[in-house]
Amino acid sequence: MQVDAAKYGPWAVIAGGSEGIGPCLARHLAEAGINLVLIARKPEPLENAARELRAATGVEVRTLGLDLTAPDMLDRVRDATGEIDVGLLIYNAGASHTFGPTIDWQPEDIVRIIRLNVEGQAVLAHHFARKMAERGSGGIVLMGSLAGVAGSPGVVPYAGAKAFSQIYSEGLWWEMRHHGVDVLHVVVGQTDTPAMERLGIVYPEGTAVGPEAVARVTLENLANGPVVVMPEMQEGFEQFVRPDRRNVVETNASFILGNLEGS
């Protein structure tokens, strides 16, 4: 797999770079000679990921321990990246840490998931899109979810936020292609990541996609926006875009609830 370092380098910013898909994306970019800024909320796994990348590839890896829902998030990202030339933004953060009926969620949890998946990615994409437009090249990747294609019981606020992500990406793709900047929304689904384990979602053996596969599909399709669907999710994606929305939601609900641990 070849990543165009001239177009997407010399620096890439990965928000959500400490676990799951993030480190896999980072490793491929580092192997292409692209320096990295990794952003994540938990300092220890973030520093561990950066240390491993430096040792394995020799590229410069900077870290920013940051809650992407913080009021000063954009200011801190600006401060951390102001003097470097960023050619690629990957917004890989946004997993839900709450599962259950929406009326059982706390209001602050709903606000947090919207800030993380809507406000956070929108303002970071806007910030770096401006800079990339000035230089005439670059790429922006917003990681999505199959949950954002159909009503998804148990993660209703998260699914709604991911729906925003896809539509935002599609419009931004059209606007930014005139500036030489690629925009890609990646629809993932049954993925074997720590975030899914924390929610208690266990997929049947052999059905979940590993983070490495997601990373490869993402980087192989940087120029193929506005939307790429993981091959394993293609059938589900096509089923979920049908107009008979009641049937779509009922089918999706049966699938999600059937994969809960212990069900």
mmCIF file of C-alpha atoms in Angstrom:
data_model
loop_
_atom_site.group_PDB
_atom_site.id
_atom_site.type_symbol
_atom_site.label_atom_id
_atom_site.label_comp_id
_atom_site.label_asym_id
_atom_site.label_seq_id
_atom_site.Cartn_x
_atom_site.Cartn_y
_atom_site.Cartn_z
ATOM 1 C CA MET A 1 0.000 0.000 0.000
ATOM 2 C CA GLN A 2 1.384 3.367 -1.070
ATOM 3 C CA VAL A 3 0.412 6.608 0.666
ATOM 4 C CA ASP A 4 1.249 9.745 -1.305
ATOM 5 C CA ALA A 5 3.510 11.555 1.170
ATOM 6 C CA ALA A 6 3.894 14.499 -1.189
ATOM 7 C CA LYS A 7 0.144 15.116 -1.122
ATOM 8 C CA TYR A 8 -0.739 14.034 2.414
ATOM 9 C CA GLY A 9 2.468 14.956 4.247
ATOM 10 C CA PRO A 10 4.759 16.077 5.671
ATOM 11 C CA TRP A 11 2.554 15.918 8.776
ATOM 12 C CA ALA A 12 -0.663 14.077 9.617
ATOM 13 C CA VAL A 13 -2.928 14.727 12.589
ATOM 14 C CA ILE A 14 -4.844 11.764 14.002
ATOM 15 C CA ALA A 15 -7.525 12.557 16.568
ATOM 16 C CA GLY A 16 -8.139 9.312 18.399
ATOM 17 C CA GLY A 17 -4.656 7.943 17.875
ATOM 18 C CA SER A 18 -4.011 5.828 20.949
ATOM 19 C CA GLU A 19 -5.967 2.595 20.464
ATOM 20 C CA GLY A 20 -7.905 0.518 17.959
ATOM 21 C CA ILE A 21 -7.855 1.880 14.419
ATOM 22 C CA GLY A 22 -5.765 4.958 15.263
ATOM 23 C CA PRO A 23 -2.366 3.293 15.830
ATOM 24 C CA CYS A 24 -2.837 1.157 12.697
ATOM 25 C CA LEU A 25 -3.424 4.277 10.607
ATOM 26 C CA ALA A 26 -0.461 5.957 12.267
ATOM 27 C CA ARG A 27 1.895 3.080 11.529
ATOM 28 C CA HIS A 28 1.100 3.027 7.813
ATOM 29 C CA LEU A 29 1.520 6.792 7.561
ATOM 30 C CA ALA A 30 4.797 6.661 9.476
ATOM 31 C CA GLU A 31 6.069 3.912 7.178
ATOM 32 C CA ALA A 32 5.380 6.299 4.294
ATOM 33 C CA GLY A 33 7.620 8.867 5.982
ATOM 34 C CA ILE A 34 4.834 11.131 7.238
ATOM 35 C CA ASN A 35 5.360 12.722 10.651
ATOM 36 C CA LEU A 36 2.524 12.489 13.134
ATOM 37 C CA VAL A 37 0.583 14.407 15.737
ATOM 38 C CA LEU A 38 -1.463 11.970 17.802
ATOM 39 C CA ILE A 39 -4.349 13.282 19.890
ATOM 40 C CA ALA A 40 -6.147 11.309 22.577
ATOM 41 C CA ARG A 41 -7.706 11.804 25.983
ATOM 42 C CA LYS A 42 -5.657 9.256 27.950
ATOM 43 C CA PRO A 43 -1.945 10.208 28.186
ATOM 44 C CA GLU A 44 -0.482 6.784 28.971
ATOM 45 C CA PRO A 45 -1.712 4.769 25.954
ATOM 46 C CA LEU A 46 -1.068 7.835 23.797
ATOM 47 C CA GLU A 47 2.591 8.009 24.836
ATOM 48 C CA ASN A 48 2.977 4.247 24.466
ATOM 49 C CA ALA A 49 1.699 4.395 20.888
ATOM 50 C CA ALA A 50 4.013 7.301 20.060
ATOM 51 C CA ARG A 51 7.038 5.573 21.574
ATOM 52 C CA GLU A 52 6.458 2.432 19.545
ATOM 53 C CA LEU A 53 6.061 4.416 16.317
ATOM 54 C CA ARG A 54 9.262 6.393 16.879
ATOM 55 C CA ALA A 55 11.232 3.232 17.571
ATOM 56 C CA ALA A 56 9.819 1.347 14.589
ATOM 57 C CA THR A 57 9.880 4.043 11.918
ATOM 58 C CA GLY A 58 12.097 6.934 12.966
ATOM 59 C CA VAL A 59 9.560 9.622 12.057
ATOM 60 C CA GLU A 60 8.790 12.509 14.372
ATOM 61 C CA VAL A 61 5.747 11.790 16.515
ATOM 62 C CA ARG A 62 4.200 14.451 18.718
ATOM 63 C CA THR A 63 1.412 13.859 21.199
ATOM 64 C CA LEU A 64 -1.376 16.016 22.541
ATOM 65 C CA GLY A 65 -3.314 14.736 25.525
ATOM 66 C CA LEU A 66 -6.664 16.389 25.007
ATOM 67 C CA ASP A 67 -10.358 15.867 25.614
ATOM 68 C CA LEU A 68 -11.846 16.716 22.224
ATOM 69 C CA THR A 69 -15.009 17.983 23.908
ATOM 70 C CA ALA A 70 -13.119 20.613 25.922
ATOM 71 C CA PRO A 71 -14.066 24.268 25.285
ATOM 72 C CA ASP A 72 -10.465 25.150 24.396
ATOM 73 C CA MET A 73 -9.966 22.135 22.123
ATOM 74 C CA LEU A 74 -9.475 24.067 18.893
ATOM 75 C CA ASP A 75 -7.114 26.568 20.512
ATOM 76 C CA ARG A 76 -4.926 23.775 21.847
ATOM 77 C CA VAL A 77 -4.817 21.996 18.501
ATOM 78 C CA ARG A 78 -3.888 25.270 16.804
ATOM 79 C CA ASP A 79 -1.081 25.802 19.316
ATOM 80 C CA ALA A 80 0.224 22.261 18.810
ATOM 81 C CA THR A 81 0.189 22.392 15.004
ATOM 82 C CA GLY A 82 0.650 26.055 14.169
ATOM 83 C CA GLU A 83 4.220 25.809 12.898
ATOM 84 C CA ILE A 84 3.947 22.530 10.972
ATOM 85 C CA ASP A 85 2.547 21.765 7.512
ATOM 86 C CA VAL A 86 -0.377 19.371 7.999
ATOM 87 C CA GLY A 87 -1.416 17.498 4.870
ATOM 88 C CA LEU A 88 -3.812 14.989 6.410
ATOM 89 C CA LEU A 89 -6.398 15.098 9.188
ATOM 90 C CA ILE A 90 -7.974 11.868 10.379
ATOM 91 C CA TYR A 91 -10.778 12.266 12.909
ATOM 92 C CA ASN A 92 -10.961 8.799 14.396
ATOM 93 C CA ALA A 93 -12.414 9.771 17.782
ATOM 94 C CA GLY A 94 -16.055 9.512 18.723
ATOM 95 C CA ALA A 95 -16.879 6.102 20.189
ATOM 96 C CA SER A 96 -19.841 5.947 22.542
ATOM 97 C CA HIS A 97 -19.160 4.907 26.118
ATOM 98 C CA THR A 98 -22.857 4.510 26.906
ATOM 99 C CA PHE A 99 -25.283 1.864 25.685
ATOM 100 C CA GLY A 100 -28.963 1.679 26.512
ATOM 101 C CA PRO A 101 -32.340 3.328 25.939
ATOM 102 C CA THR A 102 -31.966 7.042 25.304
ATOM 103 C CA ILE A 103 -34.186 7.950 28.258
ATOM 104 C CA ASP A 104 -31.659 6.200 30.529
ATOM 105 C CA TRP A 105 -28.758 8.321 29.266
ATOM 106 C CA GLN A 106 -27.723 11.334 31.302
ATOM 107 C CA PRO A 107 -28.109 14.691 29.527
ATOM 108 C CA GLU A 108 -24.379 15.335 29.861
ATOM 109 C CA ASP A 109 -23.629 12.062 28.054
ATOM 110 C CA ILE A 110 -25.809 13.121 25.126
ATOM 111 C CA VAL A 111 -24.126 16.518 24.969
ATOM 112 C CA ARG A 112 -20.688 14.913 25.127
ATOM 113 C CA ILE A 113 -21.319 12.493 22.269
ATOM 114 C CA ILE A 114 -22.639 15.319 20.085
ATOM 115 C CA ARG A 115 -19.683 17.553 20.902
ATOM 116 C CA LEU A 116 -17.291 14.738 20.125
ATOM 117 C CA ASN A 117 -18.869 13.546 16.880
ATOM 118 C CA VAL A 118 -20.367 16.756 15.514
ATOM 119 C CA GLU A 119 -18.720 19.862 16.933
ATOM 120 C CA GLY A 120 -15.248 18.380 17.328
ATOM 121 C CA GLN A 121 -14.896 16.935 13.870
ATOM 122 C CA ALA A 122 -16.639 19.846 12.173
ATOM 123 C CA VAL A 123 -14.394 22.538 13.632
ATOM 124 C CA LEU A 124 -11.172 20.551 13.167
ATOM 125 C CA ALA A 125 -12.089 19.729 9.573
ATOM 126 C CA HIS A 126 -12.878 23.403 8.976
ATOM 127 C CA HIS A 127 -9.591 24.532 10.525
ATOM 128 C CA PHE A 128 -7.367 22.216 8.510
ATOM 129 C CA ALA A 129 -9.452 22.500 5.328
ATOM 130 C CA ARG A 130 -8.656 26.207 5.192
ATOM 131 C CA LYS A 131 -4.932 25.554 5.494
ATOM 132 C CA MET A 132 -5.008 22.742 2.936
ATOM 133 C CA ALA A 133 -6.936 24.907 0.481
ATOM 134 C CA GLU A 134 -4.180 27.507 0.735
ATOM 135 C CA ARG A 135 -1.496 24.965 -0.129
ATOM 136 C CA GLY A 136 -3.637 23.272 -2.796
ATOM 137 C CA SER A 137 -3.432 19.684 -1.538
ATOM 138 C CA GLY A 138 -4.217 17.428 1.385
ATOM 139 C CA GLY A 139 -6.811 15.078 2.784
ATOM 140 C CA ILE A 140 -9.473 14.922 5.492
ATOM 141 C CA VAL A 141 -10.867 11.628 6.800
ATOM 142 C CA LEU A 142 -13.888 11.454 9.089
ATOM 143 C CA MET A 143 -14.535 8.001 10.500
ATOM 144 C CA GLY A 144 -18.189 7.025 10.495
ATOM 145 C CA SER A 145 -20.323 4.079 11.426
ATOM 146 C CA LEU A 146 -22.993 1.847 9.966
ATOM 147 C CA ALA A 147 -25.029 3.013 12.967
ATOM 148 C CA GLY A 148 -25.265 6.402 11.285
ATOM 149 C CA VAL A 149 -27.090 4.977 8.276
ATOM 150 C CA ALA A 150 -30.157 3.748 10.173
ATOM 151 C CA GLY A 151 -31.835 4.334 13.514
ATOM 152 C CA SER A 152 -29.797 2.349 16.035
ATOM 153 C CA PRO A 153 -31.433 1.525 19.390
ATOM 154 C CA GLY A 154 -29.050 1.658 22.327
ATOM 155 C CA VAL A 155 -26.800 4.269 20.746
ATOM 156 C CA VAL A 156 -29.361 6.748 19.418
ATOM 157 C CA PRO A 157 -27.360 9.962 20.112
ATOM 158 C CA TYR A 158 -24.186 8.384 18.712
ATOM 159 C CA ALA A 159 -25.951 7.156 15.578
ATOM 160 C CA GLY A 160 -27.507 10.552 14.960
ATOM 161 C CA ALA A 161 -24.121 12.211 15.292
ATOM 162 C CA LYS A 162 -22.556 9.773 12.832
ATOM 163 C CA ALA A 163 -25.323 10.565 10.346
ATOM 164 C CA PHE A 164 -24.181 14.181 10.537
ATOM 165 C CA SER A 165 -20.626 13.035 9.840
ATOM 166 C CA GLN A 166 -21.539 11.411 6.536
ATOM 167 C CA ILE A 167 -23.574 14.328 5.195
ATOM 168 C CA TYR A 168 -20.949 16.831 6.341
ATOM 169 C CA SER A 169 -18.250 14.801 4.597
ATOM 170 C CA GLU A 170 -20.193 14.550 1.361
ATOM 171 C CA GLY A 171 -20.727 18.293 1.092
ATOM 172 C CA LEU A 172 -17.179 19.117 2.149
ATOM 173 C CA TRP A 173 -15.828 16.642 -0.409
ATOM 174 C CA TRP A 174 -17.573 18.529 -3.207
ATOM 175 C CA GLU A 175 -16.302 21.896 -2.002
ATOM 176 C CA MET A 176 -12.721 20.869 -1.289
ATOM 177 C CA ARG A 177 -12.058 18.916 -4.483
ATOM 178 C CA HIS A 178 -11.839 22.276 -6.251
ATOM 179 C CA HIS A 179 -8.870 23.039 -3.985
ATOM 180 C CA GLY A 180 -7.056 19.735 -4.545
ATOM 181 C CA VAL A 181 -8.105 18.391 -1.132
ATOM 182 C CA ASP A 182 -9.626 14.919 -0.730
ATOM 183 C CA VAL A 183 -12.399 14.292 1.808
ATOM 184 C CA LEU A 184 -13.439 10.794 2.831
ATOM 185 C CA HIS A 185 -16.088 9.407 5.175
ATOM 186 C CA VAL A 186 -15.404 5.789 6.157
ATOM 187 C CA VAL A 187 -18.389 3.640 7.131
ATOM 188 C CA VAL A 188 -17.285 0.960 9.573
ATOM 189 C CA GLY A 189 -19.486 -1.467 11.420
ATOM 190 C CA GLN A 190 -18.672 -4.674 13.269
ATOM 191 C CA THR A 191 -15.154 -3.745 14.324
ATOM 192 C CA ASP A 192 -12.982 -5.517 16.875
ATOM 193 C CA THR A 193 -11.817 -2.563 18.987
ATOM 194 C CA PRO A 194 -11.495 -1.796 22.714
ATOM 195 C CA ALA A 195 -14.384 0.666 22.428
ATOM 196 C CA MET A 196 -16.770 -2.109 21.386
ATOM 197 C CA GLU A 197 -15.543 -4.331 24.207
ATOM 198 C CA ARG A 198 -16.210 -1.590 26.750
ATOM 199 C CA LEU A 199 -19.802 -1.362 25.525
ATOM 200 C CA GLY A 200 -20.254 -5.099 26.036
ATOM 201 C CA ILE A 201 -20.912 -5.736 22.349
ATOM 202 C CA VAL A 202 -19.543 -9.115 21.296
ATOM 203 C CA TYR A 203 -19.881 -10.130 17.664
ATOM 204 C CA PRO A 204 -20.123 -13.755 16.514
ATOM 205 C CA GLU A 205 -16.689 -15.263 16.000
ATOM 206 C CA GLY A 206 -15.185 -14.380 12.652
ATOM 207 C CA THR A 207 -17.664 -11.617 11.820
ATOM 208 C CA ALA A 208 -15.894 -8.561 13.264
ATOM 209 C CA VAL A 209 -13.401 -6.603 11.172
ATOM 210 C CA GLY A 210 -9.996 -5.909 12.705
ATOM 211 C CA PRO A 211 -8.612 -2.367 13.029
ATOM 212 C CA GLU A 212 -5.795 -3.145 10.603
ATOM 213 C CA ALA A 213 -8.281 -3.929 7.833
ATOM 214 C CA VAL A 214 -10.111 -0.650 8.475
ATOM 215 C CA ALA A 215 -6.840 1.273 8.347
ATOM 216 C CA ARG A 216 -5.844 -0.283 5.036
ATOM 217 C CA VAL A 217 -9.205 0.353 3.365
ATOM 218 C CA THR A 218 -9.130 3.944 4.614
ATOM 219 C CA LEU A 219 -5.670 4.774 3.322
ATOM 220 C CA GLU A 220 -6.162 2.931 0.039
ATOM 221 C CA ASN A 221 -9.244 5.075 -0.657
ATOM 222 C CA LEU A 222 -8.103 8.542 0.377
ATOM 223 C CA ALA A 223 -8.788 9.854 -3.117
ATOM 224 C CA ASN A 224 -12.021 7.878 -3.616
ATOM 225 C CA GLY A 225 -14.458 9.983 -1.586
ATOM 226 C CA PRO A 226 -16.859 11.077 -0.536
ATOM 227 C CA VAL A 227 -17.819 7.765 1.112
ATOM 228 C CA VAL A 228 -16.203 4.365 1.330
ATOM 229 C CA VAL A 229 -17.898 1.412 3.001
ATOM 230 C CA MET A 230 -15.928 -1.457 4.484
ATOM 231 C CA PRO A 231 -16.437 -4.405 2.090
ATOM 232 C CA GLU A 232 -17.835 -6.525 4.911
ATOM 233 C CA MET A 233 -20.439 -3.825 5.589
ATOM 234 C CA GLN A 234 -21.492 -3.212 1.983
ATOM 235 C CA GLU A 235 -24.547 -5.465 2.056
ATOM 236 C CA GLY A 236 -25.771 -3.969 5.321
ATOM 237 C CA PHE A 237 -25.174 -0.450 4.031
ATOM 238 C CA GLU A 238 -27.246 -1.120 0.922
ATOM 239 C CA GLN A 239 -30.058 -2.588 3.017
ATOM 240 C CA PHE A 240 -30.065 0.426 5.315
ATOM 241 C CA VAL A 241 -30.419 3.053 2.596
ATOM 242 C CA ARG A 242 -33.774 1.660 1.456
ATOM 243 C CA PRO A 243 -36.784 4.015 1.682
ATOM 244 C CA ASP A 244 -38.913 1.714 3.888
ATOM 245 C CA ARG A 245 -37.458 3.164 7.070
ATOM 246 C CA ARG A 246 -39.637 1.272 9.558
ATOM 247 C CA ASN A 247 -38.409 -2.087 8.314
ATOM 248 C CA VAL A 248 -34.822 -0.835 8.191
ATOM 249 C CA VAL A 249 -34.884 0.307 11.819
ATOM 250 C CA GLU A 250 -36.540 -2.893 13.035
ATOM 251 C CA THR A 251 -33.947 -5.017 11.233
ATOM 252 C CA ASN A 252 -31.092 -2.953 12.628
ATOM 253 C CA ALA A 253 -32.496 -3.116 16.152
ATOM 254 C CA SER A 254 -32.688 -6.909 16.019
ATOM 255 C CA PHE A 255 -29.096 -7.092 14.862
ATOM 256 C CA ILE A 256 -27.702 -4.695 17.480
ATOM 257 C CA LEU A 257 -29.564 -6.156 20.428
ATOM 258 C CA GLY A 258 -28.680 -9.656 19.309
ATOM 259 C CA ASN A 259 -24.969 -8.887 19.649
ATOM 260 C CA LEU A 260 -25.086 -7.741 23.259
ATOM 261 C CA GLU A 261 -22.942 -9.830 25.554
ATOM 262 C CA GLY A 262 -25.028 -12.427 27.285
ATOM 263 C CA SER A 263 -28.026 -12.038 25.015
#
